[in-house]
């Protein structure tokens, strides 16, 4: 059936976001990477189905930014979400989530193999 495609969402658990906030931040990341790359061959293939998504959690901003940087370095499409802090985080903007891919599952697994599954 060809190479399986997927997208990985990574959320910061150290921010102790409400479940709804976590879902919204992950959705923002997923939508941003897709909408900014609608003509990318990986997005086109992924949207044709099946649409696999995996959510992972990390315990710090550093653990969030490292796979984002690595994905970009390896040529994968990715998005970083920075919450403005209007309703949470004491008014201070915070990096909350990233999306990596869609891309071939093996390429993503090289980058996101270490965060804990949420």
Coordinates of N, CA, C and O in Angstrom, one line a residue:
X1 N 0.8 -1.2 0.0 CA 0.0 0.0 0.0 C 0.9 1.3 0.0 O 0.4 2.3 0.3
X2 N 2.1 1.1 -0.3 CA 3.0 2.3 -0.4 C 3.5 2.7 1.0 O 3.3 2.0 2.0
X3 N 4.1 3.9 1.1 CA 4.7 4.4 2.3 C 3.6 5.0 3.1 O 2.9 5.9 2.7
X4 N 3.4 4.6 4.4 CA 2.4 5.2 5.2 C 2.8 6.7 5.6 O 4.0 7.0 5.8
X5 N 1.8 7.5 5.5 CA 2.0 8.9 5.9 C 1.4 9.2 7.2 O 0.4 8.6 7.6
X6 N 2.0 10.2 7.9 CA 1.4 10.6 9.2 C 1.8 12.0 9.5 O 2.7 12.6 8.9
X7 N 1.1 12.6 10.5 CA 1.5 13.8 11.1 C 1.6 13.6 12.6 O 0.9 12.9 13.2
X8 N 2.6 14.3 13.2 CA 2.8 14.2 14.6 C 2.7 15.5 15.3 O 3.2 16.5 14.8
X9 N 1.8 15.6 16.3 CA 1.6 16.8 17.1 C 2.4 16.6 18.4 O 2.3 15.5 19.0
X10 N 3.1 17.6 18.8 CA 3.9 17.5 20.1 C 3.4 18.7 20.9 O 3.4 19.9 20.5
X11 N 3.0 18.4 22.1 CA 2.4 19.4 23.1 C 3.3 19.5 24.3 O 3.7 18.4 24.8
X12 N 3.4 20.6 24.9 CA 4.1 20.8 26.1 C 3.2 20.4 27.3 O 2.2 21.0 27.5
X13 N 3.7 19.4 28.1 CA 2.9 19.0 29.3 C 3.3 19.8 30.5 O 2.5 19.9 31.4
X14 N 4.5 20.5 30.5 CA 4.9 21.3 31.6 C 4.1 22.5 31.9 O 4.0 23.1 33.0
X15 N 3.3 22.9 30.8 CA 2.5 24.1 30.9 C 1.2 23.8 31.7 O 0.5 24.7 32.0
X16 N 0.9 22.5 31.8 CA -0.3 22.1 32.5 C -1.6 22.8 31.9 O -2.4 23.3 32.7
X17 N -1.7 22.7 30.6 CA -2.8 23.3 29.9 C -4.1 22.5 30.2 O -4.0 21.3 30.4
X18 N -5.2 23.2 30.3 CA -6.5 22.5 30.3 C -6.6 21.6 29.1 O -6.0 21.9 28.1
X19 N -7.4 20.5 29.2 CA -7.5 19.6 28.1 C -8.0 20.3 26.8 O -7.5 20.1 25.7
X20 N -9.0 21.2 27.0 CA -9.5 21.9 25.8 C -8.4 22.8 25.2 O -8.3 23.0 24.0
X21 N -7.6 23.4 26.0 CA -6.5 24.3 25.5 C -5.5 23.4 24.8 O -5.0 23.8 23.7
X22 N -5.2 22.2 25.3 CA -4.2 21.3 24.6 C -4.8 20.9 23.2 O -4.1 21.0 22.2
X23 N -6.1 20.6 23.2 CA -6.7 20.2 21.9 C -6.6 21.4 20.9 O -6.3 21.2 19.8
X24 N -7.0 22.6 21.4 CA -6.9 23.7 20.5 C -5.5 24.0 20.0 O -5.4 24.3 18.8
X25 N -4.5 23.9 20.8 CA -3.2 24.2 20.4 C -2.7 23.1 19.4 O -2.0 23.5 18.4
X26 N -3.0 21.9 19.6 CA -2.7 20.8 18.6 C -3.4 21.0 17.3 O -2.8 20.9 16.2
X27 N -4.7 21.4 17.4 CA -5.4 21.7 16.2 C -4.8 22.9 15.4 O -4.7 22.9 14.2
X28 N -4.4 23.9 16.2 CA -3.8 25.1 15.5 C -2.5 24.6 14.7 O -2.3 25.0 13.6
X29 N -1.7 23.8 15.4 CA -0.5 23.3 14.8 C -0.8 22.5 13.5 O -0.2 22.7 12.4
X30 N -1.7 21.6 13.6 CA -2.1 20.7 12.5 C -2.6 21.6 11.3 O -2.2 21.4 10.2
X31 N -3.5 22.5 11.6 CA -4.1 23.3 10.6 C -3.0 24.2 9.9 O -3.0 24.4 8.7
X32 N -2.2 24.8 10.7 CA -1.2 25.7 10.2 C -0.3 25.1 9.2 O 0.0 25.6 8.1
X33 N 0.3 23.9 9.6 CA 1.2 23.2 8.7 C 0.5 22.8 7.4 O 1.1 22.9 6.3
X34 N -0.7 22.4 7.5 CA -1.4 22.0 6.3 C -1.8 23.2 5.4 O -1.5 23.2 4.2
X35 N -2.4 24.2 6.0 CA -2.8 25.3 5.2 C -1.7 26.1 4.6 O -1.8 26.7 3.5
X36 N -0.5 26.1 5.3 CA 0.6 26.8 4.7 C 1.3 26.0 3.6 O 2.3 26.5 3.0
X37 N 0.9 24.7 3.4 CA 1.6 23.9 2.5 C 0.6 23.0 1.7 O 0.9 21.9 1.3
X38 N -0.5 23.6 1.3 CA -1.5 22.9 0.6 C -1.1 22.2 -0.7 O -1.6 21.2 -1.1
X39 N -0.1 22.8 -1.4 CA 0.4 22.2 -2.7 C 1.5 21.3 -2.5 O 2.0 20.7 -3.5
X40 N 2.0 21.1 -1.2 CA 3.1 20.2 -1.0 C 2.7 18.7 -1.3 O 1.6 18.3 -0.9
X41 N 3.5 18.0 -2.0 CA 3.1 16.6 -2.4 C 2.8 15.7 -1.2 O 1.8 14.9 -1.2
X42 N 3.4 15.9 0.0 CA 3.1 15.1 1.2 C 1.7 15.5 1.7 O 1.0 14.6 2.2
X43 N 1.4 16.7 1.7 CA 0.0 17.2 2.2 C -1.0 16.6 1.2 O -2.0 16.1 1.7
X44 N -0.8 16.7 -0.1 CA -1.8 16.2 -1.0 C -2.0 14.7 -0.8 O -3.1 14.2 -0.8
X45 N -0.9 13.9 -0.7 CA -1.0 12.5 -0.5 C -1.7 12.2 0.8 O -2.6 11.3 0.9
X46 N -1.4 12.9 1.9 CA -1.9 12.6 3.2 C -3.4 12.9 3.2 O -4.2 12.1 3.7
X47 N -3.8 14.0 2.6 CA -5.3 14.4 2.6 C -6.1 13.4 1.8 O -7.3 13.3 2.0
X48 N -5.4 12.7 0.8 CA -6.1 11.7 0.1 C -6.5 10.5 0.9 O -7.3 9.6 0.5
X49 N -5.8 10.3 2.1 CA -6.1 9.3 3.1 C -5.2 8.1 3.0 O -4.5 7.9 2.0
X50 N -5.1 7.4 4.1 CA -5.7 7.7 5.4 C -5.0 8.9 6.1 O -3.8 9.1 5.9
X51 N -5.7 9.6 7.0 CA -5.1 10.8 7.6 C -4.7 10.4 9.1 O -5.5 10.4 10.0
X52 N -3.5 9.9 9.2 CA -3.0 9.5 10.5 C -2.4 10.6 11.3 O -1.6 11.4 10.7
X53 N -2.7 10.8 12.6 CA -2.2 11.8 13.5 C -1.8 11.1 14.8 O -2.5 10.3 15.3
X54 N -0.6 11.5 15.3 CA -0.2 11.0 16.6 C 0.1 12.2 17.5 O 0.7 13.2 17.0
X55 N -0.3 12.2 18.7 CA -0.1 13.2 19.7 C 0.9 12.8 20.7 O 0.8 11.7 21.3
X56 N 2.0 13.6 20.9 CA 3.0 13.3 21.9 C 3.1 14.4 22.9 O 2.7 15.6 22.6
X57 N 3.7 14.2 24.1 CA 3.9 15.2 25.0 C 5.4 15.3 25.4 O 6.1 14.3 25.4
X58 N 5.8 16.5 25.7 CA 7.2 16.8 26.2 C 7.1 17.7 27.4 O 6.1 18.4 27.6
X59 N 8.2 17.7 28.2 CA 8.2 18.3 29.5 C 8.8 19.7 29.5 O 9.0 20.2 30.6
X60 N 9.2 20.3 28.4 CA 9.8 21.6 28.4 C 9.8 22.2 27.1 O 9.6 21.6 26.0
X61 N 10.1 23.5 27.1 CA 10.2 24.3 25.8 C 11.3 23.7 25.0 O 11.2 23.6 23.7
X62 N 12.4 23.4 25.6 CA 13.6 22.9 24.9 C 13.2 21.6 24.2 O 13.6 21.4 23.0
X63 N 12.5 20.7 24.9 CA 12.1 19.4 24.3 C 11.1 19.6 23.1 O 10.9 18.8 22.3
X64 N 10.4 20.8 23.1 CA 9.4 21.1 22.0 C 10.2 21.6 20.8 O 9.9 21.2 19.7
X65 N 11.1 22.5 21.1 CA 11.8 23.2 20.0 C 12.9 22.3 19.3 O 13.1 22.5 18.1
X66 N 13.4 21.3 20.0 CA 14.4 20.5 19.4 C 13.9 19.7 18.2 O 14.5 19.7 17.1
X67 N 12.8 18.9 18.4 CA 12.3 18.2 17.2 C 11.8 19.1 16.1 O 11.9 18.8 14.9
X68 N 11.3 20.3 16.4 CA 10.9 21.3 15.4 C 12.1 21.7 14.6 O 12.0 21.6 13.3
X69 N 13.2 22.0 15.2 CA 14.4 22.4 14.5 C 14.9 21.3 13.7 O 15.3 21.5 12.5
X70 N 14.9 20.1 14.2 CA 15.4 18.9 13.5 C 14.6 18.6 12.3 O 15.1 18.3 11.2
X71 N 13.2 18.7 12.4 CA 12.4 18.5 11.3 C 12.6 19.5 10.2 O 12.8 19.1 9.0
X72 N 12.8 20.8 10.5 CA 13.1 21.8 9.5 C 14.4 21.5 8.9 O 14.6 21.7 7.6
X73 N 15.4 21.1 9.7 CA 16.7 20.8 9.2 C 16.7 19.7 8.2 O 17.4 19.7 7.2
X74 N 15.8 18.7 8.4 CA 15.7 17.5 7.5 C 14.8 17.8 6.4 O 14.5 16.8 5.6
X75 N 14.2 19.0 6.2 CA 13.4 19.3 5.1 C 11.9 18.9 5.2 O 11.2 18.9 4.3
X76 N 11.5 18.6 6.5 CA 10.1 18.2 6.7 C 9.3 19.5 6.9 O 9.8 20.5 7.5
X77 N 8.1 19.5 6.5 CA 7.2 20.7 6.8 C 6.8 20.6 8.3 O 6.6 19.5 8.8
X78 N 6.8 21.7 8.9 CA 6.5 21.8 10.4 C 6.0 23.1 10.7 O 6.2 24.1 10.0
X79 N 5.2 23.2 11.8 CA 4.7 24.4 12.3 C 4.9 24.5 13.8 O 4.8 23.5 14.6
X80 N 5.2 25.7 14.3 CA 5.4 26.0 15.7 C 4.2 27.0 16.1 O 4.0 28.0 15.5
X81 N 3.6 26.7 17.2 CA 2.5 27.5 17.7 C 3.0 28.2 19.0 O 3.5 27.6 19.9
X82 N 2.8 29.5 19.0 CA 3.1 30.4 20.1 C 1.8 31.0 20.6 O 1.2 31.8 19.9
X83 N 1.3 30.6 21.8 CA 0.1 31.2 22.3 C 0.4 32.6 22.8 O 1.4 32.8 23.4
X84 N -0.5 33.5 22.5 CA -0.3 34.9 22.9 C -0.4 35.1 24.4 O 0.1 36.2 24.9
X85 N -0.9 34.2 25.2 CA -0.9 34.4 26.6 C -2.1 35.2 27.1 O -2.1 35.6 28.3
X86 N -3.1 35.5 26.3 CA -4.2 36.3 26.7 C -5.1 35.7 27.8 O -5.6 36.4 28.6
X87 N -5.2 34.3 27.7 CA -6.1 33.7 28.6 C -5.3 32.8 29.6 O -5.9 32.4 30.6
X88 N -4.1 32.5 29.3 CA -3.3 31.6 30.1 C -1.9 32.1 30.2 O -1.5 33.0 29.5
X89 N -1.1 31.5 31.0 CA 0.4 31.7 31.1 C 0.7 33.1 31.6 O 1.7 33.7 31.2
X90 N -0.2 33.7 32.4 CA 0.1 35.0 33.0 C 0.3 36.2 32.0 O 1.1 37.1 32.4
X91 N -0.3 36.1 30.9 CA -0.1 37.2 29.9 C 1.2 37.1 29.1 O 1.5 38.0 28.3
X92 N 2.0 36.0 29.3 CA 3.3 35.9 28.7 C 3.1 34.9 27.5 O 2.6 33.8 27.7
X93 N 3.5 35.3 26.3 CA 3.5 34.3 25.2 C 4.3 33.1 25.5 O 5.3 33.1 26.1
X94 N 3.8 31.9 25.0 CA 4.5 30.6 25.3 C 4.4 29.7 24.0 O 3.3 29.6 23.4
X95 N 5.5 29.1 23.7 CA 5.5 28.0 22.7 C 4.7 26.8 23.3 O 5.1 26.3 24.3
X96 N 3.6 26.4 22.6 CA 2.8 25.4 23.2 C 2.8 24.1 22.4 O 2.6 23.0 23.0
X97 N 2.9 24.1 21.1 CA 2.8 22.9 20.3 C 3.5 23.1 19.0 O 3.8 24.2 18.5
X98 N 3.8 21.9 18.4 CA 4.3 21.8 17.1 C 3.6 20.7 16.3 O 3.0 19.8 16.9
X99 N 3.6 20.9 15.0 CA 3.2 19.8 14.1 C 4.3 19.5 13.2 O 5.0 20.4 12.7
X100 N 4.6 18.2 13.0 CA 5.6 17.8 12.0 C 4.9 16.9 11.0 O 4.2 16.0 11.4
X101 N 5.1 17.3 9.7 CA 4.5 16.5 8.7 C 3.1 17.1 8.4 O 2.7 18.1 9.0
X102 N 2.4 16.4 7.5 CA 2.6 15.1 7.1 C 3.8 14.8 6.3 O 4.3 15.6 5.6
X103 N 4.2 13.5 6.5 CA 5.4 13.0 5.7 C 5.4 11.5 5.9 O 4.6 10.9 6.7
X104 N 6.3 10.8 5.2 CA 6.5 9.4 5.4 C 6.8 9.1 6.9 O 7.6 9.8 7.5
X105 N 6.1 8.1 7.4 CA 6.1 7.8 8.8 C 7.6 7.6 9.3 O 8.0 8.0 10.4
X106 N 8.4 6.9 8.5 CA 9.8 6.6 8.9 C 10.6 7.9 9.1 O 11.4 8.0 10.0
X107 N 10.3 8.9 8.2 CA 11.1 10.1 8.3 C 10.7 10.9 9.6 O 11.6 11.5 10.2
X108 N 9.4 10.8 9.9 CA 9.0 11.5 11.1 C 9.5 10.8 12.4 O 10.0 11.4 13.3
X109 N 9.5 9.4 12.3 CA 9.9 8.6 13.5 C 11.3 8.8 13.8 O 11.7 8.7 15.0
X110 N 12.2 9.2 12.8 CA 13.6 9.5 13.1 C 13.7 10.7 14.0 O 14.7 10.8 14.8
X111 N 12.7 11.6 14.0 CA 12.8 12.8 14.8 C 12.0 12.7 16.1 O 12.4 13.2 17.1
X112 N 10.8 12.0 16.0 CA 9.9 12.1 17.2 C 9.9 10.7 18.0 O 9.0 10.5 18.8
X113 N 10.9 9.9 17.8 CA 10.9 8.6 18.4 C 11.0 8.7 20.0 O 10.6 7.8 20.7
X114 N 11.5 9.8 20.5 CA 11.8 9.9 21.9 C 10.7 10.5 22.8 O 10.6 10.1 24.0
X115 N 9.8 11.4 22.4 CA 8.9 11.9 23.3 C 7.9 10.9 23.8 O 7.6 9.9 23.1
X116 N 7.3 11.1 25.0 CA 6.4 10.1 25.5 C 5.0 10.2 24.8 O 4.6 11.3 24.5
X117 N 4.4 9.1 24.6 CA 3.1 9.1 24.0 C 2.1 9.6 25.0 O 2.1 9.2 26.1
X118 N 1.2 10.5 24.5 CA 0.2 11.1 25.4 C -1.1 10.3 25.3 O -1.6 10.1 24.3

